[in-house]
CSV table of C-alpha atoms in Angstrom, one decimal:
chain,number,residue,atom,x,y,z
A,1,MET,CA,0.0,0.0,0.0
A,2,LEU,CA,2.8,2.4,0.9
A,3,ALA,CA,4.7,1.6,-2.3
A,4,MET,CA,1.6,2.5,-4.3
A,5,CYS,CA,1.0,5.8,-2.5
A,6,LEU,CA,4.6,7.1,-2.7
A,7,PRO,CA,4.7,7.9,-6.4
A,8,ARG,CA,1.4,9.8,-6.2
A,9,PHE,CA,2.6,11.6,-3.1
A,10,TYR,CA,5.8,12.8,-4.8
A,11,GLN,CA,3.9,13.7,-7.9
A,12,ARG,CA,1.6,15.9,-5.9
A,13,VAL,CA,4.7,17.5,-4.2
A,14,SER,CA,6.1,18.3,-7.7
A,15,ALA,CA,2.7,19.6,-8.8
A,16,LEU,CA,2.4,21.9,-5.8
A,17,CYS,CA,5.8,23.4,-6.6
A,18,ARG,CA,4.9,23.9,-10.3
A,19,MET,CA,1.6,25.5,-9.2
A,20,GLU,CA,3.5,27.9,-7.0
A,21,ARG,CA,5.6,28.9,-10.0
A,22,GLY,CA,2.4,29.9,-11.7
A,23,THR,CA,1.7,32.3,-8.9
A,24,ARG,CA,4.9,34.2,-9.5
A,25,MET,CA,6.7,32.9,-6.4
A,26,ARG,CA,10.4,33.0,-6.7
A,27,ILE,CA,12.4,29.8,-7.3
A,28,ASN,CA,15.7,29.4,-5.6
A,29,LYS,CA,18.9,28.2,-7.3
A,30,LYS,CA,18.3,24.6,-6.5
A,31,GLY,CA,15.0,24.7,-8.3
A,32,LEU,CA,12.9,24.4,-5.1
A,33,CYS,CA,9.8,26.3,-4.4
A,34,PRO,CA,8.6,27.8,-1.1
A,35,THR,CA,5.6,26.2,0.5
A,36,SER,CA,2.6,28.2,1.6
A,37,LEU,CA,1.5,28.1,5.2
A,38,ALA,CA,-1.9,26.7,4.2
A,39,VAL,CA,-0.3,23.9,2.3
A,40,MET,CA,2.0,23.2,5.2
A,41,LEU,CA,-0.9,23.0,7.7
A,42,CYS,CA,-2.8,20.7,5.3
A,43,CYS,CA,0.3,18.5,4.9
A,44,TYR,CA,0.8,18.1,8.6
A,45,GLY,CA,-2.9,17.2,9.2
A,46,ALA,CA,-2.8,14.7,6.3
A,47,SER,CA,0.4,13.1,7.5
A,48,GLY,CA,-1.1,12.4,10.9
A,49,ALA,CA,-4.1,10.8,9.3
A,50,PHE,CA,-2.0,8.8,6.9
A,51,ALA,CA,0.2,7.5,9.7
A,52,SER,CA,-2.9,6.6,11.7
A,53,ASP,CA,-4.3,4.6,8.8
A,54,LEU,CA,-1.0,2.7,8.4
A,55,SER,CA,-0.4,1.8,12.0
A,56,ARG,CA,-3.4,2.7,14.1
A,57,SER,CA,-2.9,-0.1,16.7
A,58,ALA,CA,0.8,0.7,17.0
A,59,MET,CA,0.1,4.4,17.7
A,60,VAL,CA,-2.5,3.5,20.3
A,61,GLN,CA,0.0,1.3,22.1
A,62,ALA,CA,2.7,4.0,21.8
A,63,ARG,CA,0.3,6.7,23.3
A,64,ALA,CA,-0.7,4.4,26.1
A,65,ALA,CA,3.0,3.8,26.9
A,66,THR,CA,3.7,7.6,26.9
A,67,SER,CA,0.4,8.8,28.3
A,68,ASP,CA,2.2,11.5,30.4
A,69,SER,CA,3.7,13.1,27.3
A,70,VAL,CA,2.1,16.4,26.1
A,71,ALA,CA,3.1,16.2,22.5
A,72,PHE,CA,4.6,14.0,19.8
A,73,TRP,CA,8.0,15.6,20.2
A,74,SER,CA,8.0,15.6,24.0
A,75,SER,CA,9.5,12.1,24.1
A,76,ILE,CA,12.7,13.5,22.5
A,77,PRO,CA,15.5,14.3,24.9
A,78,VAL,CA,15.7,18.0,25.6
A,79,GLU,CA,19.2,18.4,24.2
A,80,THR,CA,18.3,16.6,21.0
A,81,ALA,CA,15.1,18.6,20.5
A,82,MET,CA,16.9,21.9,21.1
A,83,GLN,CA,19.5,21.0,18.5
A,84,GLU,CA,17.0,19.6,16.0
A,85,TRP,CA,14.8,22.7,16.0
A,86,SER,CA,17.5,25.3,16.9
A,87,LEU,CA,15.6,26.3,20.1
A,88,SER,CA,16.8,27.5,23.4
A,89,ALA,CA,16.0,25.7,26.7
A,90,ASP,CA,13.5,28.5,27.5
A,91,GLU,CA,11.8,28.2,24.1
A,92,TRP,CA,11.5,24.4,24.4
A,93,SER,CA,10.0,24.8,27.8
A,94,ARG,CA,7.5,27.3,26.4
A,95,TYR,CA,6.6,24.9,23.6
A,96,LEU,CA,5.9,22.1,26.1
A,97,ALA,CA,3.8,24.5,28.2
A,98,LEU,CA,1.7,25.5,25.2
A,99,MET,CA,1.1,21.9,24.4
A,100,GLN,CA,-0.5,21.4,27.8
A,101,GLY,CA,-3.2,23.9,26.7
A,102,ARG,CA,-5.5,24.1,23.6
A,103,ALA,CA,-2.7,23.5,21.2
A,104,ARG,CA,-2.6,19.8,22.2
A,105,TYR,CA,-5.9,19.3,20.5
A,106,TYR,CA,-4.8,20.2,17.0
A,107,ALA,CA,-1.0,20.8,17.0
A,108,GLU,CA,0.3,17.5,18.3
A,109,ARG,CA,2.3,16.6,15.2
A,110,MET,CA,3.2,20.2,14.1
A,111,PRO,CA,6.8,21.2,14.3
A,112,PRO,CA,7.6,23.1,17.5
A,113,PRO,CA,8.6,26.3,15.7
A,114,MET,CA,5.2,26.4,14.0
A,115,VAL,CA,3.4,26.1,17.4
A,116,LEU,CA,5.6,28.8,18.9
A,117,ALA,CA,4.9,31.1,15.9
A,118,MET,CA,1.1,30.5,16.3
A,119,TYR,CA,1.4,31.7,19.9
A,120,ALA,CA,4.1,34.3,19.4
A,121,ARG,CA,4.0,37.1,21.9
A,122,ASP,CA,5.0,39.8,19.4
A,123,GLU,CA,5.8,40.3,15.8
A,124,GLU,CA,9.5,39.9,16.1
A,125,GLU,CA,9.1,36.5,17.8
A,126,ARG,CA,6.6,35.4,15.1
A,127,ASN,CA,9.0,36.4,12.3
A,128,ARG,CA,11.9,34.5,13.9
A,129,TYR,CA,9.9,31.3,14.1
A,130,ALA,CA,8.5,31.8,10.6
A,131,GLU,CA,12.1,32.0,9.3
A,132,ALA,CA,12.9,28.7,11.2
A,133,MET,CA,9.9,27.1,9.4
A,134,VAL,CA,11.0,28.4,6.0
A,135,GLN,CA,14.4,26.7,6.5
A,136,PHE,CA,12.7,23.5,7.8
A,137,GLU,CA,10.4,23.4,4.7
A,138,TYR,CA,13.3,24.3,2.4
A,139,ASP,CA,15.3,21.3,3.6
A,140,LYS,CA,12.3,19.0,3.5
A,141,ALA,CA,11.3,20.0,-0.1
A,142,GLY,CA,14.9,19.4,-1.2
A,143,ARG,CA,14.9,15.9,0.1
A,144,LEU,CA,11.5,15.1,-1.3
A,145,LEU,CA,12.4,16.4,-4.8
A,146,ALA,CA,15.7,14.4,-4.7
A,147,VAL,CA,13.6,11.3,-4.0
A,148,GLN,CA,11.2,12.2,-6.8
A,149,ARG,CA,14.0,12.6,-9.3
A,150,ALA,CA,15.6,9.3,-8.2
A,151,TYR,CA,12.2,7.6,-8.5
A,152,GLU,CA,11.6,9.0,-12.0
A,153,THR,CA,15.1,7.9,-13.1
A,154,ALA,CA,14.5,4.4,-11.7
A,155,MET,CA,11.1,4.2,-13.4
A,156,GLN,CA,12.6,5.2,-16.7
A,157,ARG,CA,15.4,2.6,-16.3
A,158,MET,CA,13.3,-0.3,-15.1
A,159,HIS,CA,10.2,0.4,-17.3
A,160,PRO,CA,11.3,2.6,-20.2
A,161,ASN,CA,8.2,1.7,-22.3
A,162,GLU,CA,5.6,2.1,-19.6
A,163,LYS,CA,2.8,4.5,-20.6
A,164,ILE,CA,0.7,6.7,-18.5
A,165,ILE,CA,-2.4,6.1,-20.7
A,166,ASP,CA,-3.2,2.9,-22.5
A,167,PHE,CA,-5.9,3.6,-25.0
A,168,ASP,CA,-6.7,-0.1,-25.7
A,169,LEU,CA,-7.1,-0.7,-21.9
A,170,LEU,CA,-9.4,2.3,-21.7
A,171,ARG,CA,-11.6,0.8,-24.4
A,172,ALA,CA,-11.5,-2.7,-22.8
A,173,ARG,CA,-12.8,-1.1,-19.6
A,174,GLY,CA,-15.7,0.5,-21.4
A,175,ILE,CA,-14.4,4.1,-21.4
A,176,ARG,CA,-15.7,6.3,-24.2
A,177,LEU,CA,-13.1,7.4,-26.8
A,178,PRO,CA,-13.4,10.2,-29.4
A,179,GLY,CA,-16.0,9.3,-32.0
A,180,GLU,CA,-17.5,6.5,-30.0
A,181,ALA,CA,-20.9,7.2,-28.6
A,182,ASP,CA,-22.0,5.8,-25.2
A,183,PRO,CA,-24.0,2.5,-25.9
A,184,VAL,CA,-27.0,3.7,-23.9
A,185,SER,CA,-27.0,7.1,-25.6
A,186,ALA,CA,-26.6,5.4,-29.0
A,187,ALA,CA,-29.6,3.2,-28.3
A,188,LEU,CA,-31.6,6.3,-27.6
A,189,GLY,CA,-30.5,7.9,-30.8
A,190,ASP,CA,-28.1,10.4,-29.1
A,191,THR,CA,-24.6,10.2,-30.7
A,192,SER,CA,-23.3,13.4,-29.1
A,193,ASP,CA,-19.8,13.1,-27.6
A,194,GLY,CA,-20.5,15.9,-25.1
A,195,SER,CA,-18.1,18.3,-27.0
A,196,GLN,CA,-20.0,21.3,-25.7
A,197,ALA,CA,-19.3,20.4,-22.1
A,198,ASP,CA,-16.4,22.0,-20.1
A,199,HIS,CA,-13.4,19.7,-20.6
A,200,THR,CA,-10.8,22.0,-19.2
A,201,PRO,CA,-8.3,19.8,-17.4
A,202,LYS,CA,-8.9,19.4,-13.7
A,203,LEU,CA,-7.2,17.7,-10.8
A,204,GLY,CA,-7.4,14.0,-11.4
A,205,ASP,CA,-7.5,14.3,-15.2
A,206,GLN,CA,-4.7,13.2,-17.6
A,207,ILE,CA,-3.7,14.9,-20.8
A,208,VAL,CA,-2.5,13.3,-24.1
A,209,LEU,CA,-0.9,15.2,-27.0
A,210,PHE,CA,0.2,13.8,-30.4
A,211,ALA,CA,3.3,15.3,-32.0
A,212,ALA,CA,5.2,14.7,-35.2
A,213,ALA,CA,8.0,16.1,-37.4
A,214,GLY,CA,6.9,19.5,-38.8
A,215,CYS,CA,4.9,20.6,-35.8
A,216,GLU,CA,7.9,21.5,-33.6
A,217,ASP,CA,6.9,25.1,-33.1
A,218,ALA,CA,3.1,24.6,-32.6
A,219,CYS,CA,3.4,21.4,-30.6
A,220,GLY,CA,6.3,22.8,-28.5
A,221,LYS,CA,4.2,25.8,-27.6
A,222,LYS,CA,1.2,23.6,-26.7
A,223,ILE,CA,3.4,21.4,-24.5
A,224,ARG,CA,4.7,24.5,-22.6
A,225,THR,CA,1.2,25.9,-22.3
A,226,LEU,CA,-0.1,22.6,-20.9
A,227,VAL,CA,2.7,22.2,-18.4
A,228,GLU,CA,2.4,25.7,-17.1
A,229,ARG,CA,-1.4,26.0,-17.1
A,230,TYR,CA,-2.3,22.5,-15.8
A,231,PRO,CA,0.7,21.3,-13.6
A,232,TYR,CA,-1.7,19.0,-11.7
A,233,ALA,CA,-2.7,16.9,-14.8
A,234,PRO,CA,0.0,14.4,-16.0
A,235,LEU,CA,0.9,15.0,-19.7
A,236,GLU,CA,1.9,12.2,-22.1
A,237,VAL,CA,3.2,13.2,-25.5
A,238,TYR,CA,2.9,10.5,-28.3
A,239,PHE,CA,5.4,11.1,-31.1
A,240,ILE,CA,4.4,9.9,-34.6
A,241,GLY,CA,7.4,8.7,-36.6
A,242,VAL,CA,9.9,10.4,-34.2
A,243,ASP,CA,12.2,8.2,-32.2
A,244,GLY,CA,15.8,7.8,-31.0
A,245,HIS,CA,18.1,10.6,-32.2
A,246,LEU,CA,15.2,12.2,-34.1
A,247,LEU,CA,13.4,12.8,-30.8
A,248,LYS,CA,16.4,14.9,-29.5
A,249,ARG,CA,16.5,16.8,-32.7
A,250,TRP,CA,12.7,17.4,-32.4
A,251,LEU,CA,13.0,18.7,-28.9
A,252,ASP,CA,15.8,21.0,-29.8
A,253,ALA,CA,13.8,22.4,-32.7
A,254,ALA,CA,10.8,22.8,-30.3
A,255,LYS,CA,13.1,24.5,-27.8
A,256,LEU,CA,12.2,21.9,-25.1
A,257,ASP,CA,14.6,20.4,-22.6
A,258,MET,CA,14.0,16.6,-21.9
A,259,ASN,CA,15.2,16.9,-18.3
A,260,GLN,CA,12.9,19.8,-17.6
A,261,LEU,CA,10.0,17.9,-19.1
A,262,LYS,CA,10.7,14.9,-16.9
A,263,ASN,CA,10.9,17.1,-13.8
A,264,ALA,CA,7.5,18.5,-14.8
A,265,GLY,CA,6.0,15.0,-14.9
A,266,VAL,CA,5.8,14.8,-18.7
A,267,THR,CA,6.0,11.4,-20.3
A,268,LEU,CA,7.4,11.0,-23.9
A,269,SER,CA,6.1,7.9,-25.7
A,270,ARG,CA,6.2,6.5,-29.2
A,271,ASP,CA,3.0,6.3,-31.1
A,272,GLU,CA,2.1,2.7,-31.9
A,273,GLY,CA,-1.0,3.3,-34.1
A,274,GLN,CA,-3.0,5.3,-31.6
A,275,ALA,CA,-3.0,8.4,-33.8
A,276,THR,CA,-4.4,6.5,-36.7
A,277,GLN,CA,-6.9,4.7,-34.5
A,278,TYR,CA,-8.3,7.9,-33.1
A,279,ASN,CA,-7.8,10.0,-36.2
A,280,ALA,CA,-5.4,12.3,-34.3
A,281,GLU,CA,-3.4,14.9,-36.3
A,282,PRO,CA,-0.2,16.3,-34.9
A,283,GLY,CA,-1.1,18.8,-32.2
A,284,THR,CA,-4.3,17.0,-31.3
A,285,THR,CA,-4.9,17.1,-27.5
A,286,PHE,CA,-7.2,14.9,-25.4
A,287,VAL,CA,-8.3,15.0,-21.8
A,288,VAL,CA,-8.9,11.6,-20.1
A,289,ARG,CA,-11.6,12.0,-17.4
A,290,GLY,CA,-13.6,9.4,-15.7
A,291,GLY,CA,-15.5,7.5,-18.3
A,292,GLY,CA,-14.5,9.5,-21.4
A,293,LEU,CA,-11.7,10.8,-23.6
A,294,TYR,CA,-12.3,14.4,-24.9
A,295,GLU,CA,-10.5,16.5,-27.5
A,296,ILE,CA,-9.6,20.0,-26.3
A,297,ASP,CA,-8.3,23.1,-28.1
A,298,VAL,CA,-5.1,24.5,-26.6
A,299,LYS,CA,-4.2,28.1,-27.4
């Protein structure tokens, strides 16, 4: 279960960072992005629930064994905690005191600097703890993205031909494809494919784009637009008649960097007849959502 969840978790981390690029937040030299306080709070709440789901009985036993502790971090030796969080003895004592009050009901697994910032006694104190949290999140993001890059490299090495979207499998599972009416609707005489509906990519959707020699400029622009506009929707590009060294030449002509595309979660695949099967010209873009596959216009 954990192995299945990790790739999606790292993908969401990358998506969050790319989304923050879209809000004009500065990116540091290592390519990391700052994390908003709202996202941080959600992450800590989610991580507690995730850990609870994974080892609920173990946590119950651990809490029973340390029933006198006032917080998750209180079992850590004082010297270790002070060094880990760069806090003084007085600051650590104040944190433990705060965790005996209302904070213990919702801040049990929050980093101590965040709790201290929430209950800061003045602006200067709040800013100091906020800076500590920035450094903490900066380090964490760097480690997560390093694992994400290692995971993508391993995936490419172990399963180089794996596809994000298998059109034949979609059809086998009864998912509607372009030009194919829903059986029930067809029986009622309605062959509409729902093209008038809003098929703008949303969280949970996947995007497919077909590319070929000769559409480097137009397709390259579409790829950049899709990555920047919909960072939360995985993009897979199918190349028609472009493979090997021709792919590198195509990417150079389209002014695209393969490593940047991989870091953005883009998958580059070889067309194996899908373009002909779905009558897709170079530049054609589809959104895969729920029980349907819909063509969209990217400008």
